[in-house]
mmCIF file with all atom_site columns, C-alpha atoms in Angstrom:
data_model
loop_
_atom_site.group_PDB
_atom_site.id
_atom_site.type_symbol
_atom_site.label_atom_id
_atom_site.label_alt_id
_atom_site.label_comp_id
_atom_site.label_asym_id
_atom_site.label_entity_id
_atom_site.label_seq_id
_atom_site.pdbx_PDB_ins_code
_atom_site.Cartn_x
_atom_site.Cartn_y
_atom_site.Cartn_z
_atom_site.occupancy
_atom_site.B_iso_or_equiv
_atom_site.pdbx_formal_charge
_atom_site.auth_seq_id
_atom_site.auth_comp_id
_atom_site.auth_asym_id
_atom_site.auth_atom_id
_atom_site.pdbx_PDB_model_num
ATOM 1   C CA . ALA A 1 1   ? 160.770 75.602  107.963 1.00 80.00 ? 1   ALA A CA 1
ATOM 2   C CA . GLN A 1 2   ? 160.688 78.223  105.280 1.00 87.00 ? 2   GLN A CA 1
ATOM 3   C CA . SER A 1 3   ? 163.958 79.603  103.989 1.00 92.00 ? 3   SER A CA 1
ATOM 4   C CA . VAL A 1 4   ? 165.321 81.542  101.052 1.00 95.00 ? 4   VAL A CA 1
ATOM 5   C CA . THR A 1 5   ? 168.856 81.340  99.721  1.00 95.00 ? 5   THR A CA 1
ATOM 6   C CA . GLN A 1 6   ? 170.503 83.840  97.426  1.00 96.00 ? 6   GLN A CA 1
ATOM 7   C CA . PRO A 1 7   ? 173.892 82.292  96.726  1.00 95.00 ? 7   PRO A CA 1
ATOM 8   C CA . ASP A 1 8   ? 175.479 85.364  95.177  1.00 95.00 ? 8   ASP A CA 1
ATOM 9   C CA . ILE A 1 9   ? 176.369 88.150  97.599  1.00 94.00 ? 9   ILE A CA 1
ATOM 10  C CA . HIS A 1 10  ? 177.255 90.509  94.785  1.00 94.00 ? 10  HIS A CA 1
ATOM 11  C CA . ILE A 1 11  ? 177.336 90.392  91.003  1.00 96.00 ? 11  ILE A CA 1
ATOM 12  C CA . THR A 1 12  ? 178.919 92.771  88.503  1.00 97.00 ? 12  THR A CA 1
ATOM 13  C CA . VAL A 1 13  ? 177.393 93.066  85.052  1.00 97.00 ? 13  VAL A CA 1
ATOM 14  C CA . SER A 1 14  ? 178.342 95.295  82.163  1.00 97.00 ? 14  SER A CA 1
ATOM 15  C CA . GLU A 1 15  ? 175.733 97.773  81.068  1.00 96.00 ? 15  GLU A CA 1
ATOM 16  C CA . GLY A 1 16  ? 173.690 96.275  78.244  1.00 97.00 ? 16  GLY A CA 1
ATOM 17  C CA . ALA A 1 17  ? 174.516 92.707  79.226  1.00 97.00 ? 17  ALA A CA 1
ATOM 18  C CA . SER A 1 18  ? 171.967 90.199  80.454  1.00 97.00 ? 18  SER A CA 1
ATOM 19  C CA . LEU A 1 19  ? 171.404 89.479  84.122  1.00 97.00 ? 19  LEU A CA 1
ATOM 20  C CA . GLU A 1 20  ? 170.307 86.500  86.165  1.00 97.00 ? 20  GLU A CA 1
ATOM 21  C CA . LEU A 1 21  ? 170.038 86.582  89.942  1.00 98.00 ? 21  LEU A CA 1
ATOM 22  C CA . ARG A 1 22  ? 169.576 83.268  91.667  1.00 98.00 ? 22  ARG A CA 1
ATOM 23  C CA . CYS A 1 23  ? 167.066 82.420  94.349  1.00 97.00 ? 23  CYS A CA 1
ATOM 24  C CA . ASN A 1 24  ? 166.356 79.052  95.916  1.00 96.00 ? 24  ASN A CA 1
ATOM 25  C CA . TYR A 1 25  ? 163.674 78.397  98.467  1.00 95.00 ? 25  TYR A CA 1
ATOM 26  C CA . SER A 1 26  ? 162.601 75.756  100.914 1.00 92.00 ? 26  SER A CA 1
ATOM 27  C CA . TYR A 1 27  ? 158.890 75.342  101.530 1.00 87.00 ? 27  TYR A CA 1
ATOM 28  C CA . GLY A 1 28  ? 156.571 72.389  101.822 1.00 76.00 ? 28  GLY A CA 1
ATOM 29  C CA . ALA A 1 29  ? 153.738 73.651  99.641  1.00 80.00 ? 29  ALA A CA 1
ATOM 30  C CA . THR A 1 30  ? 153.282 75.933  96.670  1.00 78.00 ? 30  THR A CA 1
ATOM 31  C CA . PRO A 1 31  ? 155.152 79.056  97.649  1.00 84.00 ? 31  PRO A CA 1
ATOM 32  C CA . TYR A 1 32  ? 154.304 82.691  97.284  1.00 91.00 ? 32  TYR A CA 1
ATOM 33  C CA . LEU A 1 33  ? 157.501 84.243  95.929  1.00 94.00 ? 33  LEU A CA 1
ATOM 34  C CA . PHE A 1 34  ? 158.584 87.812  95.462  1.00 95.00 ? 34  PHE A CA 1
ATOM 35  C CA . TRP A 1 35  ? 161.499 89.847  94.195  1.00 97.00 ? 35  TRP A CA 1
ATOM 36  C CA . TYR A 1 36  ? 162.142 93.248  95.745  1.00 96.00 ? 36  TYR A CA 1
ATOM 37  C CA . VAL A 1 37  ? 164.707 95.896  94.869  1.00 96.00 ? 37  VAL A CA 1
ATOM 38  C CA . GLN A 1 38  ? 166.262 98.307  97.331  1.00 92.00 ? 38  GLN A CA 1
ATOM 39  C CA . SER A 1 39  ? 168.173 101.250 95.957  1.00 87.00 ? 39  SER A CA 1
ATOM 40  C CA . PRO A 1 40  ? 170.636 103.104 98.215  1.00 78.00 ? 40  PRO A CA 1
ATOM 41  C CA . GLY A 1 41  ? 168.735 105.033 100.854 1.00 73.00 ? 41  GLY A CA 1
ATOM 42  C CA . GLN A 1 42  ? 165.401 103.849 99.515  1.00 77.00 ? 42  GLN A CA 1
ATOM 43  C CA . GLY A 1 43  ? 162.715 101.505 100.726 1.00 81.00 ? 43  GLY A CA 1
ATOM 44  C CA . LEU A 1 44  ? 161.816 98.230  99.085  1.00 90.00 ? 44  LEU A CA 1
ATOM 45  C CA . GLN A 1 45  ? 160.022 98.175  95.776  1.00 92.00 ? 45  GLN A CA 1
ATOM 46  C CA . LEU A 1 46  ? 158.232 95.092  94.526  1.00 92.00 ? 46  LEU A CA 1
ATOM 47  C CA . LEU A 1 47  ? 159.504 93.951  91.130  1.00 95.00 ? 47  LEU A CA 1
ATOM 48  C CA . LEU A 1 48  ? 157.281 90.924  90.641  1.00 94.00 ? 48  LEU A CA 1
ATOM 49  C CA . LYS A 1 49  ? 155.480 88.108  92.392  1.00 93.00 ? 49  LYS A CA 1
ATOM 50  C CA . TYR A 1 50  ? 154.447 84.519  91.792  1.00 93.00 ? 50  TYR A CA 1
ATOM 51  C CA . PHE A 1 51  ? 151.526 82.664  93.331  1.00 87.00 ? 51  PHE A CA 1
ATOM 52  C CA . SER A 1 52  ? 150.330 80.189  90.750  1.00 84.00 ? 52  SER A CA 1
ATOM 53  C CA . GLY A 1 53  ? 149.711 79.746  87.053  1.00 84.00 ? 53  GLY A CA 1
ATOM 54  C CA . ASP A 1 54  ? 152.224 80.720  84.412  1.00 87.00 ? 54  ASP A CA 1
ATOM 55  C CA . THR A 1 55  ? 155.689 79.995  85.738  1.00 90.00 ? 55  THR A CA 1
ATOM 56  C CA . LEU A 1 56  ? 157.249 82.884  83.825  1.00 95.00 ? 56  LEU A CA 1
ATOM 57  C CA . VAL A 1 57  ? 156.313 86.102  85.559  1.00 95.00 ? 57  VAL A CA 1
ATOM 58  C CA . GLN A 1 58  ? 156.750 89.555  84.121  1.00 96.00 ? 58  GLN A CA 1
ATOM 59  C CA . GLY A 1 59  ? 157.506 92.472  86.388  1.00 95.00 ? 59  GLY A CA 1
ATOM 60  C CA . ILE A 1 60  ? 158.301 96.140  86.292  1.00 94.00 ? 60  ILE A CA 1
ATOM 61  C CA . LYS A 1 61  ? 161.413 97.736  84.804  1.00 94.00 ? 61  LYS A CA 1
ATOM 62  C CA . GLY A 1 62  ? 161.822 94.926  82.268  1.00 96.00 ? 62  GLY A CA 1
ATOM 63  C CA . PHE A 1 63  ? 162.450 92.188  84.843  1.00 97.00 ? 63  PHE A CA 1
ATOM 64  C CA . GLU A 1 64  ? 161.072 88.679  84.682  1.00 97.00 ? 64  GLU A CA 1
ATOM 65  C CA . ALA A 1 65  ? 161.411 85.607  86.860  1.00 97.00 ? 65  ALA A CA 1
ATOM 66  C CA . GLU A 1 66  ? 160.823 81.933  86.271  1.00 96.00 ? 66  GLU A CA 1
ATOM 67  C CA . PHE A 1 67  ? 159.446 79.583  88.897  1.00 95.00 ? 67  PHE A CA 1
ATOM 68  C CA . LYS A 1 68  ? 160.889 76.079  88.673  1.00 94.00 ? 68  LYS A CA 1
ATOM 69  C CA . ARG A 1 69  ? 159.353 73.749  91.207  1.00 92.00 ? 69  ARG A CA 1
ATOM 70  C CA . SER A 1 70  ? 161.703 70.879  90.376  1.00 92.00 ? 70  SER A CA 1
ATOM 71  C CA . GLN A 1 71  ? 164.679 73.059  91.240  1.00 94.00 ? 71  GLN A CA 1
ATOM 72  C CA . SER A 1 72  ? 163.011 75.046  94.038  1.00 93.00 ? 72  SER A CA 1
ATOM 73  C CA . SER A 1 73  ? 164.173 78.156  92.266  1.00 95.00 ? 73  SER A CA 1
ATOM 74  C CA . PHE A 1 74  ? 162.809 81.552  91.330  1.00 97.00 ? 74  PHE A CA 1
ATOM 75  C CA . ASN A 1 75  ? 165.573 83.284  89.396  1.00 98.00 ? 75  ASN A CA 1
ATOM 76  C CA . LEU A 1 76  ? 165.299 86.893  88.325  1.00 98.00 ? 76  LEU A CA 1
ATOM 77  C CA . ARG A 1 77  ? 166.355 87.900  84.823  1.00 98.00 ? 77  ARG A CA 1
ATOM 78  C CA . LYS A 1 78  ? 166.712 90.969  82.684  1.00 98.00 ? 78  LYS A CA 1
ATOM 79  C CA . PRO A 1 79  ? 167.874 90.874  79.057  1.00 97.00 ? 79  PRO A CA 1
ATOM 80  C CA . SER A 1 80  ? 169.740 94.188  79.104  1.00 97.00 ? 80  SER A CA 1
ATOM 81  C CA . VAL A 1 81  ? 170.916 95.873  82.276  1.00 97.00 ? 81  VAL A CA 1
ATOM 82  C CA . HIS A 1 82  ? 170.908 99.638  82.716  1.00 96.00 ? 82  HIS A CA 1
ATOM 83  C CA . TRP A 1 83  ? 173.193 101.569 85.073  1.00 95.00 ? 83  TRP A CA 1
ATOM 84  C CA . SER A 1 84  ? 170.129 102.536 87.099  1.00 94.00 ? 84  SER A CA 1
ATOM 85  C CA . ASP A 1 85  ? 169.551 98.866  87.943  1.00 96.00 ? 85  ASP A CA 1
ATOM 86  C CA . ALA A 1 86  ? 172.477 98.926  90.366  1.00 95.00 ? 86  ALA A CA 1
ATOM 87  C CA . ALA A 1 87  ? 170.869 98.121  93.712  1.00 95.00 ? 87  ALA A CA 1
ATOM 88  C CA . GLU A 1 88  ? 170.290 95.375  96.264  1.00 94.00 ? 88  GLU A CA 1
ATOM 89  C CA . TYR A 1 89  ? 167.872 92.659  95.211  1.00 97.00 ? 89  TYR A CA 1
ATOM 90  C CA . PHE A 1 90  ? 165.967 90.509  97.665  1.00 96.00 ? 90  PHE A CA 1
ATOM 91  C CA . CYS A 1 91  ? 164.055 87.325  97.029  1.00 97.00 ? 91  CYS A CA 1
ATOM 92  C CA . ALA A 1 92  ? 161.280 86.645  99.542  1.00 95.00 ? 92  ALA A CA 1
ATOM 93  C CA . LEU A 1 93  ? 158.895 83.847  100.401 1.00 93.00 ? 93  LEU A CA 1
ATOM 94  C CA . GLY A 1 94  ? 155.598 83.784  102.212 1.00 88.00 ? 94  GLY A CA 1
ATOM 95  C CA . PHE A 1 95  ? 152.207 85.364  102.475 1.00 78.00 ? 95  PHE A CA 1
ATOM 96  C CA . GLN A 1 96  ? 151.876 88.469  104.633 1.00 75.00 ? 96  GLN A CA 1
ATOM 97  C CA . LYS A 1 97  ? 154.804 87.407  106.850 1.00 84.00 ? 97  LYS A CA 1
ATOM 98  C CA . LEU A 1 98  ? 157.787 87.333  104.527 1.00 90.00 ? 98  LEU A CA 1
ATOM 99  C CA . VAL A 1 99  ? 161.049 85.443  104.810 1.00 92.00 ? 99  VAL A CA 1
ATOM 100 C CA . PHE A 1 100 ? 163.816 87.213  102.941 1.00 94.00 ? 100 PHE A CA 1
ATOM 101 C CA . GLY A 1 101 ? 166.994 85.975  101.370 1.00 95.00 ? 101 GLY A CA 1
ATOM 102 C CA . THR A 1 102 ? 170.262 87.655  102.251 1.00 93.00 ? 102 THR A CA 1
ATOM 103 C CA . GLY A 1 103 ? 170.195 89.763  99.120  1.00 94.00 ? 103 GLY A CA 1
ATOM 104 C CA . THR A 1 104 ? 172.391 90.186  96.057  1.00 96.00 ? 104 THR A CA 1
ATOM 105 C CA . ARG A 1 105 ? 174.093 93.474  95.384  1.00 95.00 ? 105 ARG A CA 1
ATOM 106 C CA . LEU A 1 106 ? 174.165 94.275  91.679  1.00 96.00 ? 106 LEU A CA 1
ATOM 107 C CA . LEU A 1 107 ? 176.965 96.453  90.368  1.00 96.00 ? 107 LEU A CA 1
ATOM 108 C CA . VAL A 1 108 ? 176.766 97.726  86.804  1.00 96.00 ? 108 VAL A CA 1
ATOM 109 C CA . SER A 1 109 ? 179.993 98.552  85.021  1.00 94.00 ? 109 SER A CA 1
ATOM 110 C CA . PRO A 1 110 ? 180.112 100.968 82.075  1.00 90.00 ? 110 PRO A CA 1
ATOM 111 C CA . SER B 2 1   ? 148.892 100.381 96.329  1.00 72.00 ? 1   SER B CA 1
ATOM 112 C CA . ALA B 2 2   ? 149.339 101.847 99.801  1.00 81.00 ? 2   ALA B CA 1
ATOM 113 C CA . VAL B 2 3   ? 151.443 104.914 100.543 1.00 89.00 ? 3   VAL B CA 1
ATOM 114 C CA . ILE B 2 4   ? 153.402 104.518 103.742 1.00 93.00 ? 4   ILE B CA 1
ATOM 115 C CA . SER B 2 5   ? 155.346 107.151 105.635 1.00 94.00 ? 5   SER B CA 1
ATOM 116 C CA . GLN B 2 6   ? 157.691 106.728 108.552 1.00 95.00 ? 6   GLN B CA 1
ATOM 117 C CA . LYS B 2 7   ? 159.000 109.185 111.103 1.00 96.00 ? 7   LYS B CA 1
ATOM 118 C CA . PRO B 2 8   ? 161.772 109.881 111.763 1.00 96.00 ? 8   PRO B CA 1
ATOM 119 C CA . SER B 2 9   ? 163.603 108.987 108.584 1.00 94.00 ? 9   SER B CA 1
ATOM 120 C CA . ARG B 2 10  ? 166.821 108.706 110.560 1.00 95.00 ? 10  ARG B CA 1
ATOM 121 C CA . ASP B 2 11  ? 168.130 109.359 114.039 1.00 97.00 ? 11  ASP B CA 1
ATOM 122 C CA . ILE B 2 12  ? 171.286 109.106 116.080 1.00 97.00 ? 12  ILE B CA 1
ATOM 123 C CA . CYS B 2 13  ? 170.684 108.093 119.679 1.00 97.00 ? 13  CYS B CA 1
ATOM 124 C CA . GLN B 2 14  ? 172.656 107.498 122.805 1.00 97.00 ? 14  GLN B CA 1
ATOM 125 C CA . ARG B 2 15  ? 173.037 104.128 124.430 1.00 97.00 ? 15  ARG B CA 1
ATOM 126 C CA . GLY B 2 16  ? 170.360 103.432 127.039 1.00 97.00 ? 16  GLY B CA 1
ATOM 127 C CA . THR B 2 17  ? 167.713 105.698 125.560 1.00 97.00 ? 17  THR B CA 1
ATOM 128 C CA . SER B 2 18  ? 164.552 104.747 123.668 1.00 97.00 ? 18  SER B CA 1
ATOM 129 C CA . LEU B 2 19  ? 163.233 105.801 120.281 1.00 98.00 ? 19  LEU B CA 1
ATOM 130 C CA . THR B 2 20  ? 159.679 105.550 118.979 1.00 98.00 ? 20  THR B CA 1
ATOM 131 C CA . ILE B 2 21  ? 159.196 105.140 115.244 1.00 98.00 ? 21  ILE B CA 1
ATOM 132 C CA . GLN B 2 22  ? 155.895 106.027 113.653 1.00 98.00 ? 22  GLN B CA 1
ATOM 133 C CA . CYS B 2 23  ? 154.303 104.402 110.626 1.00 97.00 ? 23  CYS B CA 1
ATOM 134 C CA . GLN B 2 24  ? 151.350 106.026 108.858 1.00 97.00 ? 24  GLN B CA 1
ATOM 135 C CA . VAL B 2 25  ? 149.383 104.490 105.992 1.00 95.00 ? 25  VAL B CA 1
ATOM 136 C CA . ASP B 2 26  ? 147.106 106.406 103.631 1.00 93.00 ? 26  ASP B CA 1
ATOM 137 C CA . SER B 2 27  ? 144.336 103.797 103.851 1.00 90.00 ? 27  SER B CA 1
ATOM 138 C CA . GLN B 2 28  ? 142.934 101.356 106.379 1.00 89.00 ? 28  GLN B CA 1
ATOM 139 C CA . VAL B 2 29  ? 144.812 98.091  106.424 1.00 88.00 ? 29  VAL B CA 1
ATOM 140 C CA . THR B 2 30  ? 144.393 94.963  108.457 1.00 86.00 ? 30  THR B CA 1
ATOM 141 C CA . MET B 2 31  ? 147.939 93.676  108.493 1.00 85.00 ? 31  MET B CA 1
ATOM 142 C CA . MET B 2 32  ? 150.906 95.799  109.547 1.00 93.00 ? 32  MET B CA 1
ATOM 143 C CA . PHE B 2 33  ? 154.376 94.492  110.169 1.00 95.00 ? 33  PHE B CA 1
ATOM 144 C CA . TRP B 2 34  ? 157.690 95.714  111.503 1.00 97.00 ? 34  TRP B CA 1
ATOM 145 C CA . TYR B 2 35  ? 160.997 94.518  110.064 1.00 96.00 ? 35  TYR B CA 1
ATOM 146 C CA . ARG B 2 36  ? 164.612 95.123  110.996 1.00 96.00 ? 36  ARG B CA 1
ATOM 147 C CA . GLN B 2 37  ? 167.487 95.325  108.532 1.00 93.00 ? 37  GLN B CA 1
ATOM 148 C CA . GLN B 2 38  ? 170.837 95.264  110.271 1.00 92.00 ? 38  GLN B CA 1
ATOM 149 C CA . PRO B 2 39  ? 173.817 96.748  108.420 1.00 87.00 ? 39  PRO B CA 1
ATOM 150 C CA . GLY B 2 40  ? 174.659 94.683  105.375 1.00 82.00 ? 40  GLY B CA 1
ATOM 151 C CA . GLN B 2 41  ? 171.992 92.142  106.278 1.00 85.00 ? 41  GLN B CA 1
ATOM 152 C CA . SER B 2 42  ? 168.625 91.073  105.007 1.00 87.00 ? 42  SER B CA 1
ATOM 153 C CA . LEU B 2 43  ? 165.256 91.917  106.505 1.00 92.00 ? 43  LEU B CA 1
ATOM 154 C CA . THR B 2 44  ? 163.988 90.095  109.564 1.00 94.00 ? 44  THR B CA 1
ATOM 155 C CA . LEU B 2 45  ? 160.413 90.253  110.759 1.00 95.00 ? 45  LEU B CA 1
ATOM 156 C CA . ILE B 2 46  ? 160.130 91.650  114.281 1.00 97.00 ? 46  ILE B CA 1
ATOM 157 C CA . ALA B 2 47  ? 156.396 91.439  114.847 1.00 96.00 ? 47  ALA B CA 1
ATOM 158 C CA . THR B 2 48  ? 152.895 91.748  113.468 1.00 94.00 ? 48  THR B CA 1
ATOM 159 C CA . ALA B 2 49  ? 151.096 94.822  114.753 1.00 93.00 ? 49  ALA B CA 1
ATOM 160 C CA . ASN B 2 50  ? 147.527 93.848  115.605 1.00 87.00 ? 50  ASN B CA 1
ATOM 161 C CA . GLN B 2 51  ? 144.822 96.444  115.923 1.00 86.00 ? 51  GLN B CA 1
ATOM 162 C CA . GLY B 2 52  ? 143.066 96.174  119.245 1.00 82.00 ? 52  GLY B CA 1
ATOM 163 C CA . SER B 2 53  ? 145.355 93.548  120.735 1.00 85.00 ? 53  SER B CA 1
ATOM 164 C CA . GLU B 2 54  ? 148.981 92.904  121.582 1.00 89.00 ? 54  GLU B CA 1
ATOM 165 C CA . ALA B 2 55  ? 151.490 92.536  118.817 1.00 93.00 ? 55  ALA B CA 1
ATOM 166 C CA . THR B 2 56  ? 152.637 89.069  117.816 1.00 94.00 ? 56  THR B CA 1
ATOM 167 C CA . TYR B 2 57  ? 156.410 88.772  118.102 1.00 96.00 ? 57  TYR B CA 1
ATOM 168 C CA . GLU B 2 58  ? 158.734 86.528  116.149 1.00 95.00 ? 58  GLU B CA 1
ATOM 169 C CA . SER B 2 59  ? 161.308 84.326  117.777 1.00 94.00 ? 59  SER B CA 1
ATOM 170 C CA . GLY B 2 60  ? 164.139 86.393  119.210 1.00 95.00 ? 60  GLY B CA 1
ATOM 171 C CA . PHE B 2 61  ? 162.097 89.558  119.684 1.00 96.00 ? 61  PHE B CA 1
ATOM 172 C CA . VAL B 2 62  ? 160.293 90.512  122.898 1.00 96.00 ? 62  VAL B CA 1
ATOM 173 C CA . ILE B 2 63  ? 157.743 93.093  123.865 1.00 96.00 ? 63  ILE B CA 1
ATOM 174 C CA . ASP B 2 64  ? 159.897 94.685  126.565 1.00 97.00 ? 64  ASP B CA 1
ATOM 175 C CA . LYS B 2 65  ? 162.565 95.529  123.998 1.00 97.00 ? 65  LYS B CA 1
ATOM 176 C CA . PHE B 2 66  ? 160.278 96.388  121.056 1.00 97.00 ? 66  PHE B CA 1
ATOM 177 C CA . PRO B 2 67  ? 156.895 97.544  122.339 1.00 97.00 ? 67  PRO B CA 1
ATOM 178 C CA . ILE B 2 68  ? 154.414 98.136  119.530 1.00 97.00 ? 68  ILE B CA 1
ATOM 179 C CA . SER B 2 69  ? 151.197 100.093 119.452 1.00 95.00 ? 69  SER B CA 1
ATOM 180 C CA . ARG B 2 70  ? 148.410 99.870  116.861 1.00 94.00 ? 70  ARG B CA 1
ATOM 181 C CA . PRO B 2 71  ? 145.678 102.275 117.921 1.00 93.00 ? 71  PRO B CA 1
ATOM 182 C CA . ASN B 2 72  ? 143.820 102.180 114.585 1.00 92.00 ? 72  ASN B CA 1
ATOM 183 C CA . LEU B 2 73  ? 143.926 100.703 111.086 1.00 92.00 ? 73  LEU B CA 1
ATOM 184 C CA . THR B 2 74  ? 146.215 103.383 109.623 1.00 94.00 ? 74  THR B CA 1
ATOM 185 C CA . PHE B 2 75  ? 148.880 103.898 112.275 1.00 95.00 ? 75  PHE B CA 1
ATOM 186 C CA . SER B 2 76  ? 151.436 101.980 114.303 1.00 96.00 ? 76  SER B CA 1
ATOM 187 C CA . THR B 2 77  ? 154.487 102.720 116.396 1.00 97.00 ? 77  THR B CA 1
ATOM 188 C CA . LEU B 2 78  ? 157.550 100.672 117.222 1.00 98.00 ? 78  LEU B CA 1
ATOM 189 C CA . THR B 2 79  ? 159.699 101.613 120.186 1.00 98.00 ? 79  THR B CA 1
ATOM 190 C CA . VAL B 2 80  ? 163.278 100.460 120.452 1.00 98.00 ? 80  VAL B CA 1
ATOM 191 C CA . SER B 2 81  ? 163.951 100.454 124.195 1.00 97.00 ? 81  SER B CA 1
ATOM 192 C CA . ASN B 2 82  ? 167.147 100.734 126.191 1.00 97.00 ? 82  ASN B CA 1
ATOM 193 C CA . MET B 2 83  ? 169.151 100.935 123.001 1.00 97.00 ? 83  MET B CA 1
ATOM 194 C CA . SER B 2 84  ? 172.626 99.574  122.454 1.00 97.00 ? 84  SER B CA 1
ATOM 195 C CA . PRO B 2 85  ? 174.895 99.884  119.394 1.00 96.00 ? 85  PRO B CA 1
ATOM 196 C CA . GLU B 2 86  ? 173.649 96.456  118.279 1.00 95.00 ? 86  GLU B CA 1
ATOM 197 C CA . ASP B 2 87  ? 170.246 98.036  117.669 1.00 97.00 ? 87  ASP B CA 1
ATOM 198 C CA . SER B 2 88  ? 171.694 100.188 114.893 1.00 97.00 ? 88  SER B CA 1
ATOM 199 C CA . SER B 2 89  ? 169.594 99.154  111.912 1.00 96.00 ? 89  SER B CA 1
ATOM 200 C CA . ILE B 2 90  ? 167.017 100.244 109.432 1.00 94.00 ? 90  ILE B CA 1
ATOM 201 C CA . TYR B 2 91  ? 163.524 99.641  110.759 1.00 97.00 ? 91  TYR B CA 1
ATOM 202 C CA . LEU B 2 92  ? 160.783 99.249  108.171 1.00 95.00 ? 92  LEU B CA 1
ATOM 203 C CA . CYS B 2 93  ? 157.070 98.952  108.495 1.00 95.00 ? 93  CYS B CA 1
ATOM 204 C CA . SER B 2 94  ? 155.000 97.203  105.888 1.00 94.00 ? 94  SER B CA 1
ATOM 205 C CA . VAL B 2 95  ? 151.354 96.600  105.169 1.00 92.00 ? 95  VAL B CA 1
ATOM 206 C CA . GLY B 2 96  ? 149.783 93.597  103.557 1.00 84.00 ? 96  GLY B CA 1
ATOM 207 C CA . SER B 2 97  ? 147.154 93.657  100.889 1.00 74.00 ? 97  SER B CA 1
ATOM 208 C CA . SER B 2 98  ? 145.138 90.468  100.762 1.00 69.00 ? 98  SER B CA 1
ATOM 209 C CA . GLU B 2 99  ? 143.488 91.676  97.575  1.00 68.00 ? 99  GLU B CA 1
ATOM 210 C CA . LEU B 2 100 ? 146.769 92.151  95.762  1.00 65.00 ? 100 LEU B CA 1
ATOM 211 C CA . ASN B 2 101 ? 148.604 89.419  97.639  1.00 73.00 ? 101 ASN B CA 1
ATOM 212 C CA . GLU B 2 102 ? 151.604 91.600  98.246  1.00 80.00 ? 102 GLU B CA 1
ATOM 213 C CA . GLN B 2 103 ? 153.242 93.810  100.834 1.00 85.00 ? 103 GLN B CA 1
ATOM 214 C CA . PHE B 2 104 ? 154.133 97.451  100.606 1.00 89.00 ? 104 PHE B CA 1
ATOM 215 C CA . PHE B 2 105 ? 157.050 98.823  102.542 1.00 92.00 ? 105 PHE B CA 1
ATOM 216 C CA . GLY B 2 106 ? 157.675 102.171 104.103 1.00 93.00 ? 106 GLY B CA 1
ATOM 217 C CA . PRO B 2 107 ? 160.890 104.088 103.360 1.00 92.00 ? 107 PRO B CA 1
ATOM 218 C CA . GLY B 2 108 ? 162.482 102.923 106.607 1.00 94.00 ? 108 GLY B CA 1
ATOM 219 C CA . THR B 2 109 ? 163.993 104.605 109.652 1.00 96.00 ? 109 THR B CA 1
ATOM 220 C CA . ARG B 2 110 ? 167.771 104.498 109.841 1.00 95.00 ? 110 ARG B CA 1
ATOM 221 C CA . LEU B 2 111 ? 168.808 104.281 113.487 1.00 97.00 ? 111 LEU B CA 1
ATOM 222 C CA . THR B 2 112 ? 172.349 104.719 114.734 1.00 97.00 ? 112 THR B CA 1
ATOM 223 C CA . VAL B 2 113 ? 173.091 104.077 118.392 1.00 97.00 ? 113 VAL B CA 1
ATOM 224 C CA . LEU B 2 114 ? 176.310 105.481 119.819 1.00 96.00 ? 114 LEU B CA 1
#
């Protein structure tokens, strides 16, 4: 069965500091992986996606993620966090029908 | 990318009533989906809305509780029937793009059941 685990319920990062949000997945084949962001009162916005090829994927808003098959992980990173990055981040797995992780709430401190 | 609108954006309903949520897309799409996001929770797929046939429901969701219509390739409705406070959630529709290999989500409908 497919599943996605985001072990951190919430993370607090100082503005300007680097960020890494963890995502682990369970899937028998090469996964389709996504990171979405949900700001308060907003819908979901796709940050980036991975299907195949280069394991380091660049996304919007300065985010990147690295696919590591050996660790079944797809962690999201950003070198310098801005206050506007405070939001809920969801990792998802699948094609068309998505399985979502439980989300990580990012808080940005001044 | 697809532009998706949902109506209503939010509603407060009484127990035992039903609410129909509309999802409109600005282009024809094959795949449309309905998700539920309970308070403080992640998103769970309710069903795939199929044009011209019955929706395909995920485990734990049934047609009597969440009837879905898909009259054409740009529109779908989800009805939440005989509501209880446990149905208080955000309901989101999404569309899949096989060309882009990604899904686009609507802004969601925030439902509160009293």
